[in-house]
Structures are given as structure tokens and as C-alpha cells.
Amino acid sequence: MATRVERSFRGISERLAIRYLTNLGGERVDDDTVAGEDWTATLSSEKVGIGPSLQLTEVTVVFEGDEDRLEPLVEKFAQKAMRAGG
């Protein structure tokens, strides 16, 4: 059964997120999609305001696939993204 998990990360770029996903076994399918064995990740990004004058990039990743594969994948990706984004 397919599972869908959506997570947002601030302070990283889509380019860096794609690199992390490919390092975790995925292959870039198009500009905003990376696919691995039994999973896909679709990325989008936007600028979000932090306080009155600061903006950060927020990357949203929608992971879809086999639940058993997604849980460790999302966890590993989140660890990399949190270190990068501070």
C-alpha cells in the first residue's frame, strides 16, 4: 500500500535536497522529482518570511511509496537537511 509523507525544511535549496535524495539511492527523473526503489520524492520551494525583514527558502518534499521504505528514507533525509539548514 502506498504511503504519502509531506515534510518541509527551511534553509536548504532544492538543488541540495535533490543531491541528498540521489545520495540516498534516488535518481533524478525531472526538475523536481527524484525516484528510488519503491519511492518517489517531489520537491517544491518558496520564500518564507522570518521576522520583519528576513526570508528563507522553505523546501517541501512529498515522499510517496512503500511505507517500509519511506520511514527510514524520510528520517535519513531529515537528518541531512536539518544539519544543512541549521
PDB file of N, CA and C in Angstrom:
ATOM      1  N   MET A   1       0.844  -1.186   0.000  1.00  0.00           N
ATOM      2  CA  MET A   1       0.000   0.000   0.000  1.00  0.00           C
ATOM      3  C   MET A   1       0.890   1.251   0.000  1.00  0.00           C
ATOM      4  N   ALA A   2       0.552   2.186  -0.835  1.00  0.00           N
ATOM      5  CA  ALA A   2       1.361   3.405  -0.964  1.00  0.00           C
ATOM      6  C   ALA A   2       1.069   4.372   0.187  1.00  0.00           C
ATOM      7  N   THR A   3       2.122   5.007   0.626  1.00  0.00           N
ATOM      8  CA  THR A   3       2.046   5.976   1.705  1.00  0.00           C
ATOM      9  C   THR A   3       2.538   7.314   1.181  1.00  0.00           C
ATOM     10  N   ARG A   4       2.006   8.390   1.742  1.00  0.00           N
ATOM     11  CA  ARG A   4       2.416   9.743   1.353  1.00  0.00           C
ATOM     12  C   ARG A   4       2.829  10.499   2.603  1.00  0.00           C
ATOM     13  N   VAL A   5       4.031  11.087   2.571  1.00  0.00           N
ATOM     14  CA  VAL A   5       4.544  11.867   3.693  1.00  0.00           C
ATOM     15  C   VAL A   5       5.019  13.204   3.140  1.00  0.00           C
ATOM     16  N   GLU A   6       4.540  14.284   3.719  1.00  0.00           N
ATOM     17  CA  GLU A   6       4.957  15.624   3.286  1.00  0.00           C
ATOM     18  C   GLU A   6       5.717  16.287   4.420  1.00  0.00           C
ATOM     19  N   ARG A   7       6.932  16.774   4.123  1.00  0.00           N
ATOM     20  CA  ARG A   7       7.761  17.447   5.116  1.00  0.00           C
ATOM     21  C   ARG A   7       8.341  18.715   4.507  1.00  0.00           C
ATOM     22  N   SER A   8       8.477  19.736   5.322  1.00  0.00           N
ATOM     23  CA  SER A   8       9.073  20.998   4.874  1.00  0.00           C
ATOM     24  C   SER A   8      10.350  21.263   5.654  1.00  0.00           C
ATOM     25  N   PHE A   9      11.331  21.814   4.949  1.00  0.00           N
ATOM     26  CA  PHE A   9      12.645  22.078   5.526  1.00  0.00           C
ATOM     27  C   PHE A   9      13.067  23.491   5.142  1.00  0.00           C
ATOM     28  N   ARG A  10      13.504  24.255   6.114  1.00  0.00           N
ATOM     29  CA  ARG A  10      13.940  25.629   5.857  1.00  0.00           C
ATOM     30  C   ARG A  10      15.452  25.703   5.812  1.00  0.00           C
ATOM     31  N   GLY A  11      15.939  26.596   4.970  1.00  0.00           N
ATOM     32  CA  GLY A  11      17.364  26.874   4.940  1.00  0.00           C
ATOM     33  C   GLY A  11      18.170  25.988   4.012  1.00  0.00           C
ATOM     34  N   ILE A  12      17.511  25.137   3.211  1.00  0.00           N
ATOM     35  CA  ILE A  12      18.235  24.370   2.197  1.00  0.00           C
ATOM     36  C   ILE A  12      17.615  24.698   0.845  1.00  0.00           C
ATOM     37  N   SER A  13      18.360  24.461  -0.203  1.00  0.00           N
ATOM     38  CA  SER A  13      17.856  24.714  -1.560  1.00  0.00           C
ATOM     39  C   SER A  13      17.311  23.419  -2.156  1.00  0.00           C
ATOM     40  N   GLU A  14      16.516  23.568  -3.204  1.00  0.00           N
ATOM     41  CA  GLU A  14      16.029  22.377  -3.910  1.00  0.00           C
ATOM     42  C   GLU A  14      17.205  21.586  -4.468  1.00  0.00           C
ATOM     43  N   ARG A  15      18.211  22.291  -4.961  1.00  0.00           N
ATOM     44  CA  ARG A  15      19.394  21.642  -5.532  1.00  0.00           C
ATOM     45  C   ARG A  15      20.054  20.737  -4.500  1.00  0.00           C
ATOM     46  N   LEU A  16      20.222  21.248  -3.280  1.00  0.00           N
ATOM     47  CA  LEU A  16      20.839  20.464  -2.217  1.00  0.00           C
ATOM     48  C   LEU A  16      19.934  19.299  -1.807  1.00  0.00           C
ATOM     49  N   ALA A  17      18.639  19.531  -1.735  1.00  0.00           N
ATOM     50  CA  ALA A  17      17.698  18.461  -1.385  1.00  0.00           C
ATOM     51  C   ALA A  17      17.757  17.341  -2.419  1.00  0.00           C
ATOM     52  N   ILE A  18      17.855  17.709  -3.693  1.00  0.00           N
ATOM     53  CA  ILE A  18      17.952  16.702  -4.754  1.00  0.00           C
ATOM     54  C   ILE A  18      19.250  15.916  -4.600  1.00  0.00           C
ATOM     55  N   ARG A  19      20.334  16.590  -4.272  1.00  0.00           N
ATOM     56  CA  ARG A  19      21.608  15.897  -4.061  1.00  0.00           C
ATOM     57  C   ARG A  19      21.487  14.888  -2.918  1.00  0.00           C
ATOM     58  N   TYR A  20      20.853  15.295  -1.815  1.00  0.00           N
ATOM     59  CA  TYR A  20      20.665  14.372  -0.688  1.00  0.00           C
ATOM     60  C   TYR A  20      19.866  13.148  -1.113  1.00  0.00           C
ATOM     61  N   LEU A  21      18.799  13.379  -1.872  1.00  0.00           N
ATOM     62  CA  LEU A  21      17.940  12.273  -2.296  1.00  0.00           C
ATOM     63  C   LEU A  21      18.677  11.326  -3.239  1.00  0.00           C
ATOM     64  N   THR A  22      19.500  11.859  -4.119  1.00  0.00           N
ATOM     65  CA  THR A  22      20.263  10.980  -5.011  1.00  0.00           C
ATOM     66  C   THR A  22      21.324  10.217  -4.217  1.00  0.00           C
ATOM     67  N   ASN A  23      21.892  10.850  -3.201  1.00  0.00           N
ATOM     68  CA  ASN A  23      22.851  10.146  -2.339  1.00  0.00           C
ATOM     69  C   ASN A  23      22.185   9.034  -1.535  1.00  0.00           C
ATOM     70  N   LEU A  24      20.878   9.138  -1.347  1.00  0.00           N
ATOM     71  CA  LEU A  24      20.132   8.114  -0.614  1.00  0.00           C
ATOM     72  C   LEU A  24      19.568   7.036  -1.545  1.00  0.00           C
ATOM     73  N   GLY A  25      20.043   7.020  -2.788  1.00  0.00           N
ATOM     74  CA  GLY A  25      19.671   5.949  -3.703  1.00  0.00           C
ATOM     75  C   GLY A  25      18.689   6.328  -4.783  1.00  0.00           C
ATOM     76  N   GLY A  26      18.326   7.590  -4.868  1.00  0.00           N
ATOM     77  CA  GLY A  26      17.377   8.016  -5.887  1.00  0.00           C
ATOM     78  C   GLY A  26      18.061   8.449  -7.164  1.00  0.00           C
ATOM     79  N   GLU A  27      17.254   8.635  -8.193  1.00  0.00           N
ATOM     80  CA  GLU A  27      17.727   9.117  -9.473  1.00  0.00           C
ATOM     81  C   GLU A  27      16.802  10.247  -9.912  1.00  0.00           C
ATOM     82  N   ARG A  28      17.389  11.333 -10.357  1.00  0.00           N
ATOM     83  CA  ARG A  28      16.583  12.480 -10.768  1.00  0.00           C
ATOM     84  C   ARG A  28      15.782  12.124 -12.014  1.00  0.00           C
ATOM     85  N   VAL A  29      14.466  12.329 -11.943  1.00  0.00           N
ATOM     86  CA  VAL A  29      13.564  12.000 -13.033  1.00  0.00           C
ATOM     87  C   VAL A  29      13.284  13.236 -13.881  1.00  0.00           C
ATOM     88  N   ASP A  30      13.072  14.371 -13.226  1.00  0.00           N
ATOM     89  CA  ASP A  30      12.887  15.643 -13.908  1.00  0.00           C
ATOM     90  C   ASP A  30      13.329  16.756 -12.961  1.00  0.00           C
ATOM     91  N   ASP A  31      12.974  17.988 -13.263  1.00  0.00           N
ATOM     92  CA  ASP A  31      13.471  19.126 -12.485  1.00  0.00           C
ATOM     93  C   ASP A  31      13.148  19.042 -11.004  1.00  0.00           C
ATOM     94  N   ASP A  32      12.002  18.466 -10.662  1.00  0.00           N
ATOM     95  CA  ASP A  32      11.599  18.485  -9.254  1.00  0.00           C
ATOM     96  C   ASP A  32      11.183  17.120  -8.707  1.00  0.00           C
ATOM     97  N   THR A  33      11.620  16.044  -9.354  1.00  0.00           N
ATOM     98  CA  THR A  33      11.254  14.703  -8.901  1.00  0.00           C
ATOM     99  C   THR A  33      12.478  13.788  -8.887  1.00  0.00           C
ATOM    100  N   VAL A  34      12.610  13.054  -7.796  1.00  0.00           N
ATOM    101  CA  VAL A  34      13.657  12.038  -7.652  1.00  0.00           C
ATOM    102  C   VAL A  34      12.945  10.729  -7.319  1.00  0.00           C
ATOM    103  N   ALA A  35      13.363   9.649  -7.972  1.00  0.00           N
ATOM    104  CA  ALA A  35      12.732   8.350  -7.731  1.00  0.00           C
ATOM    105  C   ALA A  35      13.784   7.326  -7.334  1.00  0.00           C
ATOM    106  N   GLY A  36      13.414   6.488  -6.392  1.00  0.00           N
ATOM    107  CA  GLY A  36      14.268   5.385  -5.964  1.00  0.00           C
ATOM    108  C   GLY A  36      13.488   4.100  -6.034  1.00  0.00           C
ATOM    109  N   GLU A  37      14.049   3.052  -5.472  1.00  0.00           N
ATOM    110  CA  GLU A  37      13.364   1.774  -5.467  1.00  0.00           C
ATOM    111  C   GLU A  37      12.179   1.841  -4.518  1.00  0.00           C
ATOM    112  N   ASP A  38      10.984   1.757  -5.051  1.00  0.00           N
ATOM    113  CA  ASP A  38       9.734   1.770  -4.281  1.00  0.00           C
ATOM    114  C   ASP A  38       9.403   3.124  -3.661  1.00  0.00           C
ATOM    115  N   TRP A  39       9.974   4.232  -4.172  1.00  0.00           N
ATOM    116  CA  TRP A  39       9.619   5.550  -3.655  1.00  0.00           C
ATOM    117  C   TRP A  39       9.867   6.643  -4.696  1.00  0.00           C
ATOM    118  N   THR A  40       9.141   7.751  -4.529  1.00  0.00           N
ATOM    119  CA  THR A  40       9.403   8.963  -5.296  1.00  0.00           C
ATOM    120  C   THR A  40       9.335  10.145  -4.339  1.00  0.00           C
ATOM    121  N   ALA A  41      10.051  11.190  -4.680  1.00  0.00           N
ATOM    122  CA  ALA A  41      10.034  12.420  -3.890  1.00  0.00           C
ATOM    123  C   ALA A  41       9.861  13.586  -4.858  1.00  0.00           C
ATOM    124  N   THR A  42       8.851  14.403  -4.612  1.00  0.00           N
ATOM    125  CA  THR A  42       8.590  15.572  -5.440  1.00  0.00           C
ATOM    126  C   THR A  42       8.843  16.811  -4.600  1.00  0.00           C
ATOM    127  N   LEU A  43       9.623  17.749  -5.148  1.00  0.00           N
ATOM    128  CA  LEU A  43      10.047  18.922  -4.396  1.00  0.00           C
ATOM    129  C   LEU A  43       9.406  20.190  -4.928  1.00  0.00           C
ATOM    130  N   SER A  44       9.189  21.118  -4.016  1.00  0.00           N
ATOM    131  CA  SER A  44       8.774  22.476  -4.371  1.00  0.00           C
ATOM    132  C   SER A  44       9.414  23.399  -3.347  1.00  0.00           C
ATOM    133  N   SER A  45       9.538  24.671  -3.699  1.00  0.00           N
ATOM    134  CA  SER A  45      10.132  25.599  -2.741  1.00  0.00           C
ATOM    135  C   SER A  45       9.480  26.963  -2.859  1.00  0.00           C
ATOM    136  N   GLU A  46       9.588  27.712  -1.767  1.00  0.00           N
ATOM    137  CA  GLU A  46       9.087  29.086  -1.734  1.00  0.00           C
ATOM    138  C   GLU A  46       9.869  29.860  -0.693  1.00  0.00           C
ATOM    139  N   LYS A  47       9.859  31.174  -0.841  1.00  0.00           N
ATOM    140  CA  LYS A  47      10.482  32.039   0.160  1.00  0.00           C
ATOM    141  C   LYS A  47       9.464  32.280   1.264  1.00  0.00           C
ATOM    142  N   VAL A  48       9.915  32.148   2.511  1.00  0.00           N
ATOM    143  CA  VAL A  48       9.041  32.398   3.648  1.00  0.00           C
ATOM    144  C   VAL A  48       9.678  33.468   4.523  1.00  0.00           C
ATOM    145  N   GLY A  49       8.843  34.334   5.069  1.00  0.00           N
ATOM    146  CA  GLY A  49       9.324  35.403   5.921  1.00  0.00           C
ATOM    147  C   GLY A  49       9.604  34.916   7.324  1.00  0.00           C
ATOM    148  N   ILE A  50      10.747  35.356   7.852  1.00  0.00           N
ATOM    149  CA  ILE A  50      11.120  35.074   9.235  1.00  0.00           C
ATOM    150  C   ILE A  50      11.342  36.441   9.874  1.00  0.00           C
ATOM    151  N   GLY A  51      10.404  36.861  10.681  1.00  0.00           N
ATOM    152  CA  GLY A  51      10.539  38.193  11.263  1.00  0.00           C
ATOM    153  C   GLY A  51      10.217  39.264  10.228  1.00  0.00           C
ATOM    154  N   PRO A  52      10.530  40.518  10.557  1.00  0.00           N
ATOM    155  CA  PRO A  52      10.120  41.624   9.694  1.00  0.00           C
ATOM    156  C   PRO A  52      10.923  41.758   8.395  1.00  0.00           C
ATOM    157  N   SER A  53      12.162  41.257   8.349  1.00  0.00           N
ATOM    158  CA  SER A  53      12.951  41.538   7.153  1.00  0.00           C
ATOM    159  C   SER A  53      13.750  40.357   6.600  1.00  0.00           C
ATOM    160  N   LEU A  54      13.690  39.208   7.227  1.00  0.00           N
ATOM    161  CA  LEU A  54      14.483  38.067   6.785  1.00  0.00           C
ATOM    162  C   LEU A  54      13.614  37.056   6.065  1.00  0.00           C
ATOM    163  N   GLN A  55      14.145  36.503   4.956  1.00  0.00           N
ATOM    164  CA  GLN A  55      13.435  35.455   4.234  1.00  0.00           C
ATOM    165  C   GLN A  55      14.354  34.254   4.063  1.00  0.00           C
ATOM    166  N   LEU A  56      13.771  33.083   4.200  1.00  0.00           N
ATOM    167  CA  LEU A  56      14.481  31.828   3.980  1.00  0.00           C
ATOM    168  C   LEU A  56      13.752  31.029   2.907  1.00  0.00           C
ATOM    169  N   THR A  57      14.491  30.153   2.260  1.00  0.00           N
ATOM    170  CA  THR A  57      13.863  29.212   1.343  1.00  0.00           C
ATOM    171  C   THR A  57      13.327  28.042   2.155  1.00  0.00           C
ATOM    172  N   GLU A  58      12.093  27.678   1.887  1.00  0.00           N
ATOM    173  CA  GLU A  58      11.492  26.501   2.504  1.00  0.00           C
ATOM    174  C   GLU A  58      11.225  25.493   1.398  1.00  0.00           C
ATOM    175  N   VAL A  59      11.847  24.337   1.505  1.00  0.00           N
ATOM    176  CA  VAL A  59      11.671  23.275   0.523  1.00  0.00           C
ATOM    177  C   VAL A  59      10.681  22.268   1.097  1.00  0.00           C
ATOM    178  N   THR A  60       9.652  21.962   0.328  1.00  0.00           N
ATOM    179  CA  THR A  60       8.677  20.945   0.715  1.00  0.00           C
ATOM    180  C   THR A  60       8.925  19.712  -0.140  1.00  0.00           C
ATOM    181  N   VAL A  61       9.032  18.579   0.529  1.00  0.00           N
ATOM    182  CA  VAL A  61       9.264  17.315  -0.160  1.00  0.00           C
ATOM    183  C   VAL A  61       8.072  16.407   0.125  1.00  0.00           C
ATOM    184  N   VAL A  62       7.458  15.923  -0.941  1.00  0.00           N
ATOM    185  CA  VAL A  62       6.367  14.955  -0.813  1.00  0.00           C
ATOM    186  C   VAL A  62       6.943  13.596  -1.185  1.00  0.00           C
ATOM    187  N   PHE A  63       7.060  12.741  -0.191  1.00  0.00           N
ATOM    188  CA  PHE A  63       7.561  11.383  -0.378  1.00  0.00           C
ATOM    189  C   PHE A  63       6.365  10.466  -0.596  1.00  0.00           C
ATOM    190  N   GLU A  64       6.442   9.598  -1.601  1.00  0.00           N
ATOM    191  CA  GLU A  64       5.384   8.630  -1.845  1.00  0.00           C
ATOM    192  C   GLU A  64       6.014   7.274  -2.130  1.00  0.00           C
ATOM    193  N   GLY A  65       5.399   6.235  -1.591  1.00  0.00           N
ATOM    194  CA  GLY A  65       5.897   4.891  -1.863  1.00  0.00           C
ATOM    195  C   GLY A  65       5.547   3.915  -0.775  1.00  0.00           C
ATOM    196  N   ASP A  66       6.291   2.831  -0.765  1.00  0.00           N
ATOM    197  CA  ASP A  66       6.090   1.761   0.196  1.00  0.00           C
ATOM    198  C   ASP A  66       6.408   2.258   1.612  1.00  0.00           C
ATOM    199  N   GLU A  67       5.492   2.071   2.529  1.00  0.00           N
ATOM    200  CA  GLU A  67       5.642   2.572   3.897  1.00  0.00           C
ATOM    201  C   GLU A  67       6.945   2.104   4.552  1.00  0.00           C
ATOM    202  N   ASP A  68       7.310   0.849   4.346  1.00  0.00           N
ATOM    203  CA  ASP A  68       8.527   0.317   4.954  1.00  0.00           C
ATOM    204  C   ASP A  68       9.787   1.001   4.418  1.00  0.00           C
ATOM    205  N   ARG A  69       9.747   1.457   3.179  1.00  0.00           N
ATOM    206  CA  ARG A  69      10.885   2.150   2.582  1.00  0.00           C
ATOM    207  C   ARG A  69      10.899   3.629   2.972  1.00  0.00           C
ATOM    208  N   LEU A  70       9.714   4.221   3.090  1.00  0.00           N
ATOM    209  CA  LEU A  70       9.638   5.662   3.344  1.00  0.00           C
ATOM    210  C   LEU A  70      10.134   6.061   4.719  1.00  0.00           C
ATOM    211  N   GLU A  71       9.781   5.300   5.730  1.00  0.00           N
ATOM    212  CA  GLU A  71      10.133   5.699   7.095  1.00  0.00           C
ATOM    213  C   GLU A  71      11.637   5.933   7.271  1.00  0.00           C
ATOM    214  N   PRO A  72      12.495   4.971   6.907  1.00  0.00           N
ATOM    215  CA  PRO A  72      13.932   5.235   7.063  1.00  0.00           C
ATOM    216  C   PRO A  72      14.447   6.297   6.088  1.00  0.00           C
ATOM    217  N   LEU A  73      13.869   6.355   4.894  1.00  0.00           N
ATOM    218  CA  LEU A  73      14.293   7.356   3.909  1.00  0.00           C
ATOM    219  C   LEU A  73      14.017   8.767   4.412  1.00  0.00           C
ATOM    220  N   VAL A  74      12.810   9.006   4.892  1.00  0.00           N
ATOM    221  CA  VAL A  74      12.440  10.331   5.390  1.00  0.00           C
ATOM    222  C   VAL A  74      13.318  10.704   6.587  1.00  0.00           C
ATOM    223  N   GLU A  75      13.583   9.748   7.460  1.00  0.00           N
ATOM    224  CA  GLU A  75      14.417  10.010   8.631  1.00  0.00           C
ATOM    225  C   GLU A  75      15.842  10.380   8.228  1.00  0.00           C
ATOM    226  N   LYS A  76      16.426   9.634   7.314  1.00  0.00           N
ATOM    227  CA  LYS A  76      17.792   9.934   6.857  1.00  0.00           C
ATOM    228  C   LYS A  76      17.849  11.275   6.148  1.00  0.00           C
ATOM    229  N   PHE A  77      16.841  11.548   5.310  1.00  0.00           N
ATOM    230  CA  PHE A  77      16.813  12.828   4.607  1.00  0.00           C
ATOM    231  C   PHE A  77      16.686  13.977   5.610  1.00  0.00           C
ATOM    232  N   ALA A  78      15.805  13.830   6.592  1.00  0.00           N
ATOM    233  CA  ALA A  78      15.588  14.885   7.588  1.00  0.00           C
ATOM    234  C   ALA A  78      16.863  15.163   8.377  1.00  0.00           C
ATOM    235  N   GLN A  79      17.619  14.126   8.713  1.00  0.00           N
ATOM    236  CA  GLN A  79      18.875  14.328   9.444  1.00  0.00           C
ATOM    237  C   GLN A  79      19.845  15.149   8.612  1.00  0.00           C
ATOM    238  N   LYS A  80      19.962  14.849   7.324  1.00  0.00           N
ATOM    239  CA  LYS A  80      20.849  15.624   6.445  1.00  0.00           C
ATOM    240  C   LYS A  80      20.353  17.058   6.296  1.00  0.00           C
ATOM    241  N   ALA A  81      19.068  17.225   6.099  1.00  0.00           N
ATOM    242  CA  ALA A  81      18.516  18.557   5.869  1.00  0.00           C
ATOM    243  C   ALA A  81      18.603  19.442   7.102  1.00  0.00           C
ATOM    244  N   MET A  82      18.412  18.869   8.270  1.00  0.00           N
ATOM    245  CA  MET A  82      18.482  19.649   9.498  1.00  0.00           C
ATOM    246  C   MET A  82      19.904  20.126   9.775  1.00  0.00           C
ATOM    247  N   ARG A  83      20.869  19.281   9.487  1.00  0.00           N
ATOM    248  CA  ARG A  83      22.270  19.685   9.674  1.00  0.00           C
ATOM    249  C   ARG A  83      22.619  20.821   8.727  1.00  0.00           C
ATOM    250  N   ALA A  84      22.132  20.732   7.488  1.00  0.00           N
ATOM    251  CA  ALA A  84      22.469  21.752   6.498  1.00  0.00           C
ATOM    252  C   ALA A  84      21.776  23.066   6.810  1.00  0.00           C
ATOM    253  N   GLY A  85      20.516  22.964   7.197  1.00  0.00           N
ATOM    254  CA  GLY A  85      19.725  24.172   7.389  1.00  0.00           C
ATOM    255  C   GLY A  85      19.918  24.847   8.732  1.00  0.00           C
ATOM    256  N   GLY A  86      20.542  24.140   9.651  1.00  0.00           N
ATOM    257  CA  GLY A  86      20.771  24.741  10.978  1.00  0.00           C
ATOM    258  C   GLY A  86      19.631  24.556  11.819  1.00  0.00           C
TER     259      GLY A  86
END
